[in-house]
Structure formats: C-alpha cells, structure tokens
Tab-separated table of C-alpha atoms and ligand atoms in Angstrom:
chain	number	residue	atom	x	y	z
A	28	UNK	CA	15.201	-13.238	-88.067
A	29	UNK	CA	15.743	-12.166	-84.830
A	30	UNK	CA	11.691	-12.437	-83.998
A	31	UNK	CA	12.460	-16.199	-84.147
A	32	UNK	CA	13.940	-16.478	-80.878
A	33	UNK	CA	11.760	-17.630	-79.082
A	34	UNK	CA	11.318	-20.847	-81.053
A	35	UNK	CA	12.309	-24.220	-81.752
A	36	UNK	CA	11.501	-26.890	-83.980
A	37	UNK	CA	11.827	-29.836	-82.177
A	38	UNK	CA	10.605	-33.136	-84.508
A	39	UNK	CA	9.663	-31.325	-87.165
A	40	UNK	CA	6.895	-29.240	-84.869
A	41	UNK	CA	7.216	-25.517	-84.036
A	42	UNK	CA	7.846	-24.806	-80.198
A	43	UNK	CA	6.814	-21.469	-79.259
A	44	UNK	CA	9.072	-20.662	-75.860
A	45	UNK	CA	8.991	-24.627	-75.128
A	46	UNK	CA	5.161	-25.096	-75.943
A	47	UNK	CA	4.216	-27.187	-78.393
A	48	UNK	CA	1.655	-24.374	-80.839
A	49	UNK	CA	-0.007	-27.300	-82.807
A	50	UNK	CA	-0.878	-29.866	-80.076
A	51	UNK	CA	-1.898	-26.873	-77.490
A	52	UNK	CA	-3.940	-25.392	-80.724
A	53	UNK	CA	-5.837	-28.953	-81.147
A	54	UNK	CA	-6.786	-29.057	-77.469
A	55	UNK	CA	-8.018	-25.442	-77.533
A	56	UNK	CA	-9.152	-24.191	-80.823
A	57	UNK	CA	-8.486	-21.600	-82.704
A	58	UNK	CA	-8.062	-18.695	-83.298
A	59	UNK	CA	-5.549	-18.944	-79.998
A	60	UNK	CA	-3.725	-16.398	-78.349
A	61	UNK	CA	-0.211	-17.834	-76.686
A	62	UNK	CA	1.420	-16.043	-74.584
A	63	UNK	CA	5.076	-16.889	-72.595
A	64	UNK	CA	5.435	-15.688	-69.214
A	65	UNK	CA	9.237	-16.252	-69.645
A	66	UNK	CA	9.395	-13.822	-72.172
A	67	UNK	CA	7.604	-11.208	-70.362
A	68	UNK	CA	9.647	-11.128	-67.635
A	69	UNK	CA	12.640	-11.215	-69.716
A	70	UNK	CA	11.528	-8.137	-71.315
A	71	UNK	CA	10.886	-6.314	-68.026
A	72	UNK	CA	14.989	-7.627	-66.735
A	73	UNK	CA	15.695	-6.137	-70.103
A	74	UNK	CA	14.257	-2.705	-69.600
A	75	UNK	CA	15.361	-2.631	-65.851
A	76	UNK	CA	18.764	-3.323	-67.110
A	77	UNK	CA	19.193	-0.732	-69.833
A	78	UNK	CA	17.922	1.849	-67.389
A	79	UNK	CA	20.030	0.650	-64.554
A	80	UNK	CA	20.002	3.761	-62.690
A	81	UNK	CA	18.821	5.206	-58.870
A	82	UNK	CA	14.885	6.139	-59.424
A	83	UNK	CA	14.088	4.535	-61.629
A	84	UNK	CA	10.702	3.302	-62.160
A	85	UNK	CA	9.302	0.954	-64.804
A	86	UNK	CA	5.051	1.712	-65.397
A	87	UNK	CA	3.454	-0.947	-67.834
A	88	UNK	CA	0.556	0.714	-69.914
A	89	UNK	CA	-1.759	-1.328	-69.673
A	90	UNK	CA	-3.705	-0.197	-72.715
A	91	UNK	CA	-1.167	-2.586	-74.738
A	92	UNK	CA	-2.910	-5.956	-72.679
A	93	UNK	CA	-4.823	-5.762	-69.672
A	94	UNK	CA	-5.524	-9.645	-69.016
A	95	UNK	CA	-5.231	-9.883	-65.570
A	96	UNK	CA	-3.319	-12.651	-65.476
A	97	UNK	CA	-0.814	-11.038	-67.468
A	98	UNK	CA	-1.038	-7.616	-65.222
A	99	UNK	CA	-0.441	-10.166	-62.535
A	100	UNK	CA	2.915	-11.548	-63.844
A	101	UNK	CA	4.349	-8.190	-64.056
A	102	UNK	CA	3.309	-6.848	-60.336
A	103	UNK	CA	4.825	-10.147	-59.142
A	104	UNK	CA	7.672	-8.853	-60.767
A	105	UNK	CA	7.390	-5.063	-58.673
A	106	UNK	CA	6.418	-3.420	-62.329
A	107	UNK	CA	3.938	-0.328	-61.917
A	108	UNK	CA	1.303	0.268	-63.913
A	109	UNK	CA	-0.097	3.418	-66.426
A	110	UNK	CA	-3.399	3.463	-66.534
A	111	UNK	CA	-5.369	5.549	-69.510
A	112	UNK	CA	-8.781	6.009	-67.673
A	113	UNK	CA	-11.146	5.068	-64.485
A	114	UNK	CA	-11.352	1.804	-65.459
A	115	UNK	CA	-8.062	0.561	-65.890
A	116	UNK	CA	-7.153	2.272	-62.677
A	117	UNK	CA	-9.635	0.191	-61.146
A	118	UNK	CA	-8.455	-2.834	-62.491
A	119	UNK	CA	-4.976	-2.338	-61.484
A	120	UNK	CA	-5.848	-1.827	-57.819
A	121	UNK	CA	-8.355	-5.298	-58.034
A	122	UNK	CA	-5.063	-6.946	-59.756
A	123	UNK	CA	-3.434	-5.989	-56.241
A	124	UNK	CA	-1.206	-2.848	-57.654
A	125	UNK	CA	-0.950	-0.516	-54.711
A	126	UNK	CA	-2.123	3.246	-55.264
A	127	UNK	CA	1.603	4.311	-55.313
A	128	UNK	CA	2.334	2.038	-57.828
A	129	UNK	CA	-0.149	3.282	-60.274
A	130	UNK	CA	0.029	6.590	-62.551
A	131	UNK	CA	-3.395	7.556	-64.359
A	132	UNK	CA	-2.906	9.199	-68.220
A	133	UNK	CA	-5.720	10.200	-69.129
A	134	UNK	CA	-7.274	12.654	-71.681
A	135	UNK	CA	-10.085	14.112	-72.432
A	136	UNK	CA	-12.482	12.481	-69.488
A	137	UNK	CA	-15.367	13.696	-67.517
A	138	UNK	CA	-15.549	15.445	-64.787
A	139	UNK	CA	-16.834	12.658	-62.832
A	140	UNK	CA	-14.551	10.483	-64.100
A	141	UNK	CA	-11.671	12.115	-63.632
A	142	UNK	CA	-12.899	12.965	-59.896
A	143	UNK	CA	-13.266	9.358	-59.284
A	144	UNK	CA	-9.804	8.962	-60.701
A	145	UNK	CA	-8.408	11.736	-57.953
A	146	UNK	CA	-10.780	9.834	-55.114
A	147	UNK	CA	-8.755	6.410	-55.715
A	148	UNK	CA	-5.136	8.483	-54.902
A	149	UNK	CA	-3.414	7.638	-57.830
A	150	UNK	CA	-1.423	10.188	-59.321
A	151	UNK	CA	-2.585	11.626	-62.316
A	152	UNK	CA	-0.656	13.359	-65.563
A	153	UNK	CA	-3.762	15.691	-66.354
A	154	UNK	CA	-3.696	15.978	-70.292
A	155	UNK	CA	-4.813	19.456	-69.819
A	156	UNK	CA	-5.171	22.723	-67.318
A	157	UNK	CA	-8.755	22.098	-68.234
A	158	UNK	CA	-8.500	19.229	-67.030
A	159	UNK	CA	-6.794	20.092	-63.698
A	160	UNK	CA	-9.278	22.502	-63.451
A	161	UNK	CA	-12.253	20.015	-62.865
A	162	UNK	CA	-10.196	18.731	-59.687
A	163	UNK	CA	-8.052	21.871	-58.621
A	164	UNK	CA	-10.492	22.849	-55.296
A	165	UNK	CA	-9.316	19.231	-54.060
A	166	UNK	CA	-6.211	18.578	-55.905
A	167	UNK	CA	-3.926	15.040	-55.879
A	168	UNK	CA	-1.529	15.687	-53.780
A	169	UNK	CA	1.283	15.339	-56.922
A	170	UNK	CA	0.575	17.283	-59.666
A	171	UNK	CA	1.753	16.540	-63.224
A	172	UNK	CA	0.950	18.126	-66.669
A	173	UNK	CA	1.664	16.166	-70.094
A	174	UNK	CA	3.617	18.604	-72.521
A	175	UNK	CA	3.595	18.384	-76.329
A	176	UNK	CA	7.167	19.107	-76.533
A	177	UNK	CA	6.640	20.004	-80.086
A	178	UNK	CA	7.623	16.988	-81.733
A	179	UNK	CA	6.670	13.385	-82.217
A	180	UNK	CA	7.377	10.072	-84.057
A	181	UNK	CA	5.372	6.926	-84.271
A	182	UNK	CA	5.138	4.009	-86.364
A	183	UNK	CA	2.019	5.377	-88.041
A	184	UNK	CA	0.511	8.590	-87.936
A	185	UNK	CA	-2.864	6.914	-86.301
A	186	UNK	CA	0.476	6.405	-83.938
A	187	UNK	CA	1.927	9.889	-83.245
A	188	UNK	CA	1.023	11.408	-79.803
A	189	UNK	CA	3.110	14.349	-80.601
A	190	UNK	CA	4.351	17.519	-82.601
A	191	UNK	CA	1.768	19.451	-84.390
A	192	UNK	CA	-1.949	18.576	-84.569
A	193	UNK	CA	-1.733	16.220	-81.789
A	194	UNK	CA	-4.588	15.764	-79.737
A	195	UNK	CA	-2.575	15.379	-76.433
A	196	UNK	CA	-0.561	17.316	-73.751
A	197	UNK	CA	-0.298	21.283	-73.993
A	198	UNK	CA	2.937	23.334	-75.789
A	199	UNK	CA	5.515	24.386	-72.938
A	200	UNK	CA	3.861	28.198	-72.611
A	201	UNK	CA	0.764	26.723	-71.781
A	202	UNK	CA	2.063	23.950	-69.328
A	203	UNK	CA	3.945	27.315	-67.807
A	204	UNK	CA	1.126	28.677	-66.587
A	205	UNK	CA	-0.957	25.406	-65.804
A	206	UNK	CA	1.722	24.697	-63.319
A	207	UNK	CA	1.013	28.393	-61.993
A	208	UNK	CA	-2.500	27.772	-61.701
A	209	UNK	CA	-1.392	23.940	-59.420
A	210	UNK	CA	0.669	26.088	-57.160
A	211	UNK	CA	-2.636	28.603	-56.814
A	212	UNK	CA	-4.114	26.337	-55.616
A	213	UNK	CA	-1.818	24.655	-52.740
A	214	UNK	CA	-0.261	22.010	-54.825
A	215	UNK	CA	3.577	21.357	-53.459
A	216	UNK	CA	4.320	18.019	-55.177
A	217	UNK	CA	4.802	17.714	-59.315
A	218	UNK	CA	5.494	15.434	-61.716
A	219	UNK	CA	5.767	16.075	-65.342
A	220	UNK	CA	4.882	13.760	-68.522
A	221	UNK	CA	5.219	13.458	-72.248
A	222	UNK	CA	4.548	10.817	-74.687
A	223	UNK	CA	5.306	11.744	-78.580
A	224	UNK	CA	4.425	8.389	-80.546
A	225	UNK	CA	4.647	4.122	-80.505
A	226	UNK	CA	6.752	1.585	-81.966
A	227	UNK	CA	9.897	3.965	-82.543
A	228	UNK	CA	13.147	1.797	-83.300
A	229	UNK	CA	15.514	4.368	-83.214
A	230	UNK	CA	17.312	5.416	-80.244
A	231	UNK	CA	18.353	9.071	-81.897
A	232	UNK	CA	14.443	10.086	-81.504
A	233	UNK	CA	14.265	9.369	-77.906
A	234	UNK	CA	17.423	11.486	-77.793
A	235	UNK	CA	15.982	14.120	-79.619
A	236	UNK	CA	12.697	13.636	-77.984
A	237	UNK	CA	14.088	13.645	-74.340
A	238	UNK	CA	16.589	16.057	-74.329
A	239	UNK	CA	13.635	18.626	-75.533
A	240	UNK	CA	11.676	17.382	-72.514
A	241	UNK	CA	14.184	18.112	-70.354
A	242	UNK	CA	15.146	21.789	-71.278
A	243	UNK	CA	11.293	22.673	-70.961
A	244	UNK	CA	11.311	20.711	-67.662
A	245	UNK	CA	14.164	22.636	-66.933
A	246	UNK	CA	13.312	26.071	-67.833
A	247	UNK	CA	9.609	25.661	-65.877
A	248	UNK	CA	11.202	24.543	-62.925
A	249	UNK	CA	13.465	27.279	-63.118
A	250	UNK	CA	10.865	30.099	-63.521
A	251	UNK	CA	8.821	28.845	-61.252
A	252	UNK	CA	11.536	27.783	-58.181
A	253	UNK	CA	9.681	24.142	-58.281
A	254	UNK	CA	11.336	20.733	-58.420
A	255	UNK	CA	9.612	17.766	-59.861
A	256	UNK	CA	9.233	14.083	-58.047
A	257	UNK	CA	9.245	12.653	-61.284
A	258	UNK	CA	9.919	13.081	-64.607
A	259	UNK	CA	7.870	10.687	-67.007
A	260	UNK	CA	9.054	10.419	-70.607
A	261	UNK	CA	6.376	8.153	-71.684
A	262	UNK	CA	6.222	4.890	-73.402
A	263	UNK	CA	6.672	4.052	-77.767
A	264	UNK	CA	9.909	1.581	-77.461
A	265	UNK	CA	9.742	-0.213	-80.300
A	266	UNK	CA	9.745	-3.755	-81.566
A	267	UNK	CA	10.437	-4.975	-85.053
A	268	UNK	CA	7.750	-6.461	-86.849
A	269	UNK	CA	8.997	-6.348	-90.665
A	270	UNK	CA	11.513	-8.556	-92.031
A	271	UNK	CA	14.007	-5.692	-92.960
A	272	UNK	CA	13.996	-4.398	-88.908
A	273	UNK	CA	16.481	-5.385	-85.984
A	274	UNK	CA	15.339	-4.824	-82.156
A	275	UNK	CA	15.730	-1.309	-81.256
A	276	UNK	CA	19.040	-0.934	-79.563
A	277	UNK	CA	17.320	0.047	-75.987
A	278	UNK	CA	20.877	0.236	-74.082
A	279	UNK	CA	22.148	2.881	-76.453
A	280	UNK	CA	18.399	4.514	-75.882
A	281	UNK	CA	18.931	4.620	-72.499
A	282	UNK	CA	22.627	6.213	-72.329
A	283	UNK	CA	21.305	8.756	-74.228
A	284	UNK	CA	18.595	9.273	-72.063
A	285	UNK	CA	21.152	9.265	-69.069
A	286	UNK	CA	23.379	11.567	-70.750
A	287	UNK	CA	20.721	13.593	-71.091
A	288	UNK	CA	19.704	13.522	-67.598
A	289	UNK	CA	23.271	14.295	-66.502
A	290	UNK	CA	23.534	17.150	-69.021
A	291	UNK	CA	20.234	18.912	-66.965
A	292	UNK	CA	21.540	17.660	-63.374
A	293	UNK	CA	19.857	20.643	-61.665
A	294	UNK	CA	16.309	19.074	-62.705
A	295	UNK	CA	17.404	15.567	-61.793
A	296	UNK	CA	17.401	15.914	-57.701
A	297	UNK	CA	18.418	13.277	-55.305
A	298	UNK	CA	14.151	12.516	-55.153
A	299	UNK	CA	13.565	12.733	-58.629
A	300	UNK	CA	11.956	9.374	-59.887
A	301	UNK	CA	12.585	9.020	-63.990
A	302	UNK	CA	9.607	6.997	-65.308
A	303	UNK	CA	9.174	5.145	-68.007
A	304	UNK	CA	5.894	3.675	-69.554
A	305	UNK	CA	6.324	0.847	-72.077
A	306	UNK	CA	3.609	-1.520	-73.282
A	307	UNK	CA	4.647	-3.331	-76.301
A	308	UNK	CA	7.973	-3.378	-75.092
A	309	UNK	CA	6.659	-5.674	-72.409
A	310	UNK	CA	4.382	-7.604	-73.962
A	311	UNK	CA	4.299	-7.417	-77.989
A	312	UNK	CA	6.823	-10.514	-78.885
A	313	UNK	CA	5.416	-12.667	-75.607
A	314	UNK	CA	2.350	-13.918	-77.664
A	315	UNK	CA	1.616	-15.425	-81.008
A	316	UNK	CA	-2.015	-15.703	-82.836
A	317	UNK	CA	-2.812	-19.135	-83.940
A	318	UNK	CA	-5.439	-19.377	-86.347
A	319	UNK	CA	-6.375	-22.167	-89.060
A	320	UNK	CA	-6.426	-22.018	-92.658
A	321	UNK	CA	-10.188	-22.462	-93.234
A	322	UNK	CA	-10.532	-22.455	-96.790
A	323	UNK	CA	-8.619	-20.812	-100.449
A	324	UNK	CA	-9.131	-19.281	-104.094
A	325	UNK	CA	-7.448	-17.984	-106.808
A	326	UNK	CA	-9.205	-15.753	-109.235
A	327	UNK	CA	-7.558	-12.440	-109.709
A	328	UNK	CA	-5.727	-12.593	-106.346
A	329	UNK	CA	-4.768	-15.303	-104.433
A	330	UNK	CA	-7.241	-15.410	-101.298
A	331	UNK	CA	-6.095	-17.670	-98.100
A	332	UNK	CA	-8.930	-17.933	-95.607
A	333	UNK	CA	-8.340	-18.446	-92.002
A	334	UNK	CA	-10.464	-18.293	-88.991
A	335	UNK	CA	-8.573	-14.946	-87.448
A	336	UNK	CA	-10.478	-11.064	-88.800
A	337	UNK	CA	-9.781	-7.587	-87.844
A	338	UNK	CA	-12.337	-8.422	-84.643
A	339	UNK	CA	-9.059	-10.144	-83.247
A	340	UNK	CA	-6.577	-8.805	-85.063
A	341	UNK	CA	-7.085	-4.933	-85.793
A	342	UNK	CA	-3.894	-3.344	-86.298
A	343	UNK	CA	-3.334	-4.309	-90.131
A	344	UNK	CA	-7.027	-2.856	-90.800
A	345	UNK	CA	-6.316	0.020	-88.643
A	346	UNK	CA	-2.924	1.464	-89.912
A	347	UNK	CA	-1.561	-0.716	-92.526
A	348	UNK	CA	0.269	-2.578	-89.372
A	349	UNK	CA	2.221	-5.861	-90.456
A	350	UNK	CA	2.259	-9.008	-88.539
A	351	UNK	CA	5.149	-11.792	-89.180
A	352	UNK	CA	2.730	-14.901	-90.453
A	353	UNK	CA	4.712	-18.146	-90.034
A	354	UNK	CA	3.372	-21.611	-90.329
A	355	UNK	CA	3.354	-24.058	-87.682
A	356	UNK	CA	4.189	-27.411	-89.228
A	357	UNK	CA	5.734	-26.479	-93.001
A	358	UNK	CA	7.864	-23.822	-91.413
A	359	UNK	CA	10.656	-25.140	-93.463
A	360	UNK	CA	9.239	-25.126	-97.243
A	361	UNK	CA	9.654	-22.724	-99.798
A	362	UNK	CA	7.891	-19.648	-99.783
A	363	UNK	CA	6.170	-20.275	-103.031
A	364	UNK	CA	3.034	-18.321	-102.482
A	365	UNK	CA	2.102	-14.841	-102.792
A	366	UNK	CA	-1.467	-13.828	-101.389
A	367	UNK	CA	-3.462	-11.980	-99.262
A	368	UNK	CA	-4.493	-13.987	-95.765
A	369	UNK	CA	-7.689	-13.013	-94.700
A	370	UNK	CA	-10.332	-13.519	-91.845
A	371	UNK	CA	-13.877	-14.352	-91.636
A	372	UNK	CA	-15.280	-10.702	-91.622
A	373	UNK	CA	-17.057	-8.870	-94.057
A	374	UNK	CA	-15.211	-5.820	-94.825
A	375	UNK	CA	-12.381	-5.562	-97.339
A	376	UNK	CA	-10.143	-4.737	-94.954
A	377	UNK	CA	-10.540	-7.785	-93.081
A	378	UNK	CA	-6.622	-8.960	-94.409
A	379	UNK	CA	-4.216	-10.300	-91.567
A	380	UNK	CA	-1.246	-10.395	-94.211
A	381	UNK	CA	-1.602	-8.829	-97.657
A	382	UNK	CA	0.974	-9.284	-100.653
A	383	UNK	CA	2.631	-11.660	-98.800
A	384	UNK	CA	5.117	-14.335	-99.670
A	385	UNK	CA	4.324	-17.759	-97.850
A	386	UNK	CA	4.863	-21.434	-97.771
A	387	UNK	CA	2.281	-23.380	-99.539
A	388	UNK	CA	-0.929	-24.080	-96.941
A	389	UNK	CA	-3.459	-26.140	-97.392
A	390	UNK	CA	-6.903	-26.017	-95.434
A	391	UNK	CA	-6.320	-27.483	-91.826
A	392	UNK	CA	-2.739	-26.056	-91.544
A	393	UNK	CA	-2.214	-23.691	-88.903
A	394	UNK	CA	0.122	-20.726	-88.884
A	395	UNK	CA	1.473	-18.173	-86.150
A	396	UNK	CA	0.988	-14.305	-86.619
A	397	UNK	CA	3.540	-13.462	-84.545
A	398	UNK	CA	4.196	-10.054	-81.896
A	399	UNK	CA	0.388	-10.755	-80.695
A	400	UNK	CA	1.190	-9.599	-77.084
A	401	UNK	CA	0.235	-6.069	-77.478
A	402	UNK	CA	-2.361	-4.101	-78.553
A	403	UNK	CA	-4.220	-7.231	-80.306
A	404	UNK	CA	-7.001	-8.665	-77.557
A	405	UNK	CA	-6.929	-5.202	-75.920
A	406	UNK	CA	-8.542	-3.617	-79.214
A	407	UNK	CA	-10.368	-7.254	-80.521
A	408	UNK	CA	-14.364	-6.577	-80.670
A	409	UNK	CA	-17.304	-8.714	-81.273
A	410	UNK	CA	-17.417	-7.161	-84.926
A	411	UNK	CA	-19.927	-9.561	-87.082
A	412	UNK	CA	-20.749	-11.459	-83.828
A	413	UNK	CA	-17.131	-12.876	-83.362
A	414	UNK	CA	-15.737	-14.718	-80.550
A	415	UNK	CA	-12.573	-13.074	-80.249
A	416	UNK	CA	-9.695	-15.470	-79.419
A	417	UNK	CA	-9.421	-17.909	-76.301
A	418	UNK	CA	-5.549	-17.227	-74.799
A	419	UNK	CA	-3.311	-19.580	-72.995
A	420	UNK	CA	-0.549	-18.637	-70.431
A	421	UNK	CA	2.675	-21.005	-70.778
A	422	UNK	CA	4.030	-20.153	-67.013
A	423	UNK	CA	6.929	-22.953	-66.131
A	424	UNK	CA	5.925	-25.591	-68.785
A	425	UNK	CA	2.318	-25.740	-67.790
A	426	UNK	CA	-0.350	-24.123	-70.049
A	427	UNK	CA	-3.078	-21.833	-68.359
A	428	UNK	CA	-6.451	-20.749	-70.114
A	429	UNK	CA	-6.735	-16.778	-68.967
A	430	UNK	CA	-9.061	-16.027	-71.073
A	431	UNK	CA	-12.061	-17.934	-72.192
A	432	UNK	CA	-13.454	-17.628	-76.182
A	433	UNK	CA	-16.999	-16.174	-76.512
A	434	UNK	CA	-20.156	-17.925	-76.610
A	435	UNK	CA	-23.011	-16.376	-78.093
A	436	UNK	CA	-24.532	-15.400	-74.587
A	437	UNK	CA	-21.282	-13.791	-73.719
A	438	UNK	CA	-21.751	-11.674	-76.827
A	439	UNK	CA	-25.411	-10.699	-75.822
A	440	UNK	CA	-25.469	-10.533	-72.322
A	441	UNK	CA	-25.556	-6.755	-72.482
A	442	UNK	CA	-28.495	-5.710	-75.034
A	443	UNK	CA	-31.934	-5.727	-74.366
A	444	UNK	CA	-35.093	-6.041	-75.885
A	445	UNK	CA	-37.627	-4.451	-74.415
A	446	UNK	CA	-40.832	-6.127	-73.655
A	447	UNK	CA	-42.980	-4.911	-76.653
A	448	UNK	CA	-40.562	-6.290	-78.940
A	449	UNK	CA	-40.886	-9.235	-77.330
A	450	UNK	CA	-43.330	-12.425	-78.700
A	451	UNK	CA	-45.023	-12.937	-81.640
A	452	UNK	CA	-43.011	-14.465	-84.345
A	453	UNK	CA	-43.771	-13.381	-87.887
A	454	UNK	CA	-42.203	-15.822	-90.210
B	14	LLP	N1	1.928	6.021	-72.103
B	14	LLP	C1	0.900	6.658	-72.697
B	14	LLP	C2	0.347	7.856	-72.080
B	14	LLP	C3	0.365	6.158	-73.911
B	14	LLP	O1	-0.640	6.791	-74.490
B	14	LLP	C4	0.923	4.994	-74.485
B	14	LLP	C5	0.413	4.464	-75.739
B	14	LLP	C6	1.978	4.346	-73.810
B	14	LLP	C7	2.458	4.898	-72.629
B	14	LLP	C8	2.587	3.065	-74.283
B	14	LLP	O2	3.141	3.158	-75.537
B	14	LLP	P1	4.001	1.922	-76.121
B	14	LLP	O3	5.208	1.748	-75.253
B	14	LLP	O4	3.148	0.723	-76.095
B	14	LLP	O5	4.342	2.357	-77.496
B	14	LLP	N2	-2.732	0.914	-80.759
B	14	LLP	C9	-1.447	1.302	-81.291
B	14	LLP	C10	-0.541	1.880	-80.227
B	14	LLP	C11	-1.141	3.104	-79.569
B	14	LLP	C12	-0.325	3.621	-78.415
B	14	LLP	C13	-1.048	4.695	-77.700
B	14	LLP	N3	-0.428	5.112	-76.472
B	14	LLP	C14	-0.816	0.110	-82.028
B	14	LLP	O6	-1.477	-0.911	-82.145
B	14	LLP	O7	0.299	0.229	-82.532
C-alpha cells in the first residue's frame, strides 16, 4: 500500500518516517498527532517538480493545517500561502510570510473584514462583485474574481466548490462584467481564480477543469483588451486514503495543465504567474493520529473504544471520510476483526473507522489513523469538553511538541459568568 511509505518496522516496532510512534506515544500521551517535516518538504519538491515551469508559484492553503510551526517549515522552503479570511492572513504575516507572498480567498465576509483584508496589501480573489464592491472606492492594487467555471468534482459533495449550486465564485457572464466594474474603477492589475472541489485523484478532471478556465480567461481578456498577472487554478490534488486508490499521477496532471496553457498562449504572457493552491497535497500523508485502545464490546456490533472522537478527528463524521487505521505494534497479524472503532464522544457518529477489518487489539494497544496532516487539528473542537490532540514535529531525528493538549482552563478561558451567577452553591 503505497500510504506505507513512510514506514518501517524496525524490531518488531512501527517507525513512522524514522520515529519510533510507540515510545514517542508513551512519553506524550495520546491521542498524538505526528507529523514528519521530511515528508512535507518532499511533497512541496514534488509539486515544484511536476509543475517545473517559468511562473510558477506554489500557495499552501492554510485552511488544511495552520500550526505555525508547520506554516514555518514551508516558508523556509519559499512556499506562499492562501489564506481563507482576516485571520489566517494575519497569521501568515506573524509566521514571517511577506505580503507578496500571500493571496487572501475569501467568501462571503464583512465589510470590515474584508477592508482589513485590503489594508494588510495582500491580494485578494474576491468571491464576488459584491464583494469587490465593499472595497472598489480604494481597490487592491491586483484585482482577481473567482469563476464557477460551471463544473466541479470533489471527493464528497460537502467537498465540491464547483458546478451548479455551489456557493462560490460567479458564472463567466457575471465575472464579465465584475471585471468591467474593477476597470471603472481604476484597477490596471488582475488576477483570476477558480477552485471546483478537494481530494480529486484523477488528472483528466483537472484537464477538463483547466482547460474550461482557460477559454473563459481567455475570452474575458479578449473582450475586455486586459491581461492577467496570474492565473490561479486553485487547490483539490488528491491523496489516496482507501485501500483500492494509488497517488494521483500529479506529473501527468501537470502536462495537461501545461498543454493547456500552451494551447491558450495569448493568455499566458511573459508576466503571467500560474498559481497553484494545494493543502492536503502538502500536508495530508506528513502526520499520523495515535490514539489508544481504551476499552471493547461485542453485542450486536463489535465496538473498539479508543481515546480519539470526531472533536479530533471530524472528517469520517462529517462526510463519510475514511482514514487508513493501522496498529502500531501487531502490524503484522491477521486481520481477524471486523468492527466499528470509535471515540469517547457522545454522538453516534463519533466512529473513526466503521465496518472495518483489523488485527486483533486489545486495551492498551495503540494504532495509527493515518493521512492526519490535513484538515484534522484545523477542524478538531472542544466538542464534550475534549482536549483535542497534543502534536509532535519529527524535524532531523529530534521530536518537537508544537502544539500543547488542552487543560481544562485552556478550554474555559473564554466564557464568562457573570457576577450574579456567581456564589451560592445549592447542592
Ligand atoms: N484554495 C481554496 C480557495 C480552497 O477553498 C481550498 C479548499 C483549497 C485551495 C485547498 O484545497 P485542497 O488542495 O486541500 O483540496 N475539509 C475538507 C476539504 C475542504 C476543502 C475546502 N477548500 C476535507 O476534510 O476533505
């Protein structure tokens, strides 16, 4: 299984890109969150290498996992950064990402915030001429609209940012004359933006998908005697998470793109930049989940307990997403059991794995849930009062905490009680 690459068994123990899961899970708990910095920056050489061509630029979206430390590793290694709102332009700029390096997303924000957004001098793809409209007597000096080019593909439907019904970006007519109204108002610069869906393995839909892009790039530029500075076809490269999937094939993804780009050369100028914006293509297979079985019964189903819910893990609750589950220590014994592996939370829904097919665990055993790099702590709550997961950076064979677990003050130092609810206990 090709998601198995990234580890050994060395005396009978599982390494996970040379660290050893169940000693580093003894010294700091569970449920854990291990991530490689090796493998993220093998991911980003990947990416740069498939797209080897002049302006190109590579913008991590940082929705997938904003941990600093991991936003770090990739502006060490000269990554940019898209940012979905306010606040996660503001955290790319603390991180040290200069202003150029960052593209805002956003959709449906405030006035204000969007304003605030324009006042940093990042470049924005408004969602919307509404949008553009809250900022267009002091427009960004680069322009861009997001277009719904009329189709889109994701993993899930939760997961489709594209085609009919989608909440995002505007149909070509409409982006027509929103790039009209930019130029009313003394904008010279544009960029233009789409993003149809996440976690696509197939290299034929970003043909599809991009070659559409380009004709209504083309055709707007065209009309309207503009040239863009970039041209940003989003993010949604997949990464196989079932048994039955191989990697996407992301150099054949990117000749088509190219081929593409050479069939619409005109749009393609010496100064246009192509962008890309992957998350879980950075980040997804960097980390695994550790978690402990806590406790098991069989009535009519087959119930293994561990300490890991849908506060940490949300994706299986949220769409039906599956997560590899491997264990640690009896890696190599039959799969003899066949259960649903759930977490501490009480909602039905709470199930990490469900119907799956597993080695035999026991209370005490750990396992791995596996592709825990993105979109995992960046939608993990306090749901029930959980601590979601402490996470550990394995950067040149030494292990770094980068995120601490939650104590109970963490969890509370927000609400208040005000004072006449204060006092007298009634018990
Ligand atoms: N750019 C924009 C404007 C986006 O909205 C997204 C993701 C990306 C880039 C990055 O997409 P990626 O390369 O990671 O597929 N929570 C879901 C994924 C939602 C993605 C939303 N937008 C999940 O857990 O699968």
């Amino acid at each position: 299984m090709d998601y198995l690459d990234y580890f050994d068994i060395v005396d009978g123990k599982l390494l996970f890109s040379g660290g050893d899961l169940l000693e580093i899970s003894k010294i700091y708990g569970t449920p854990l969150i291990v991530y490689s910095r090796s493998i993220i920056e093998k991911n980003v050489r990947e990416f740069r290498t498939a797209f080897h061509i002049e302006n190109f630029s590579l913008h991590y979206a940082m929705k997938a996992n904003y941990n600093p430390a991991i936003l770090s590793i990739l502006r060490e290694n000269g990554v940019g950064i898209d940012a979905a709102n306010l606040n996660e332009v503001l955290l790319a700029l603390q991180t040290g990402f200069s202003r150029d390096k960052i593209l805002a997303s956003p959709n449906n924000l405030s006035e204000d915030e969007l304003k605030k957004i324009r006042d940093t001098g990042v470049t924005i793809n408004f969602d919307d001429i509404s949008q553009f409209k809250m900022v267009a007597a002091d427009p960004p000096e680069t322009v861009s609209f997001r277009i719904n080019p009329g189709i889109g593909k994701g993993e899930f439907e939760g997961t489709t940012t594209g085609g009919k019904g989608s909440k995002f970006g505007m149909p070509p007519e409409a982006a027509l004359s929103a790039y009209e109204t930019a130029i009313e108002n003394d904008v010279h610069k544009f960029g233009i933006h789409m993003m149809t869906g996440s976690n696509v393995l197939e290299p034929e839909f970003f043909r599809e998908s991009t070659r559409t892009f380009f004709s209504i790039a083309y055709k707007i530029s065209q009309k309207l005697g503009i040239s863009f500075e970039f041209i940003d076809i989003g993010g949604g490269f997949g990464v196989p998470y079932r048994d039955d999937e191989k990697p996407m094939d992301l150099n054949k993804t990117a000749n088509y793109i190219k081929e593409n780009m050479k069939n619409y050369k005109d749009l393609f100028t010496e100064n246009t930049k192509l962008i890309a914006e992957p998350g879980r293509y950075i980040v997804a297979n960097s980390a695994v989940l550790v978690s402990k079985i806590t406790c098991k019964k069989n009535y009519d189903k087959n119930i293994i307990g561990t300490d890991t819910g849908m506060n940490i893990l949300l994706r299986p609750a949220l769409y039906g997403a599956v997560h590899p589950i491997i264990p640690i220590v009896k890696f190599f014994n039959k799969k003899e059991e066949k259960g649903d592996v759930v977490g501490p939370i009480c909602e039905n829904t709470d199930k990490i794995g469900k119907d799956i097919l597993i080695q035999k665990l026991e209370p005490g055993d750990f396992i791995a849930i596996l592709n825990a790099g993105a979109y995992v702590t960046s939608m993990s709550s306090n749901y029930n009062l959980q601590p979601r997961a402490t996470e550990i950076l394995l950067d040149n064979g030494r292990e770094y905490i980068i995120r601490k677990r939650d104590d109970l003050p963490d969890m509370l130092i927000n609400f208040i009680v005000p004072d006449h609810l204060k006092g007298i206990r009634v018990n």
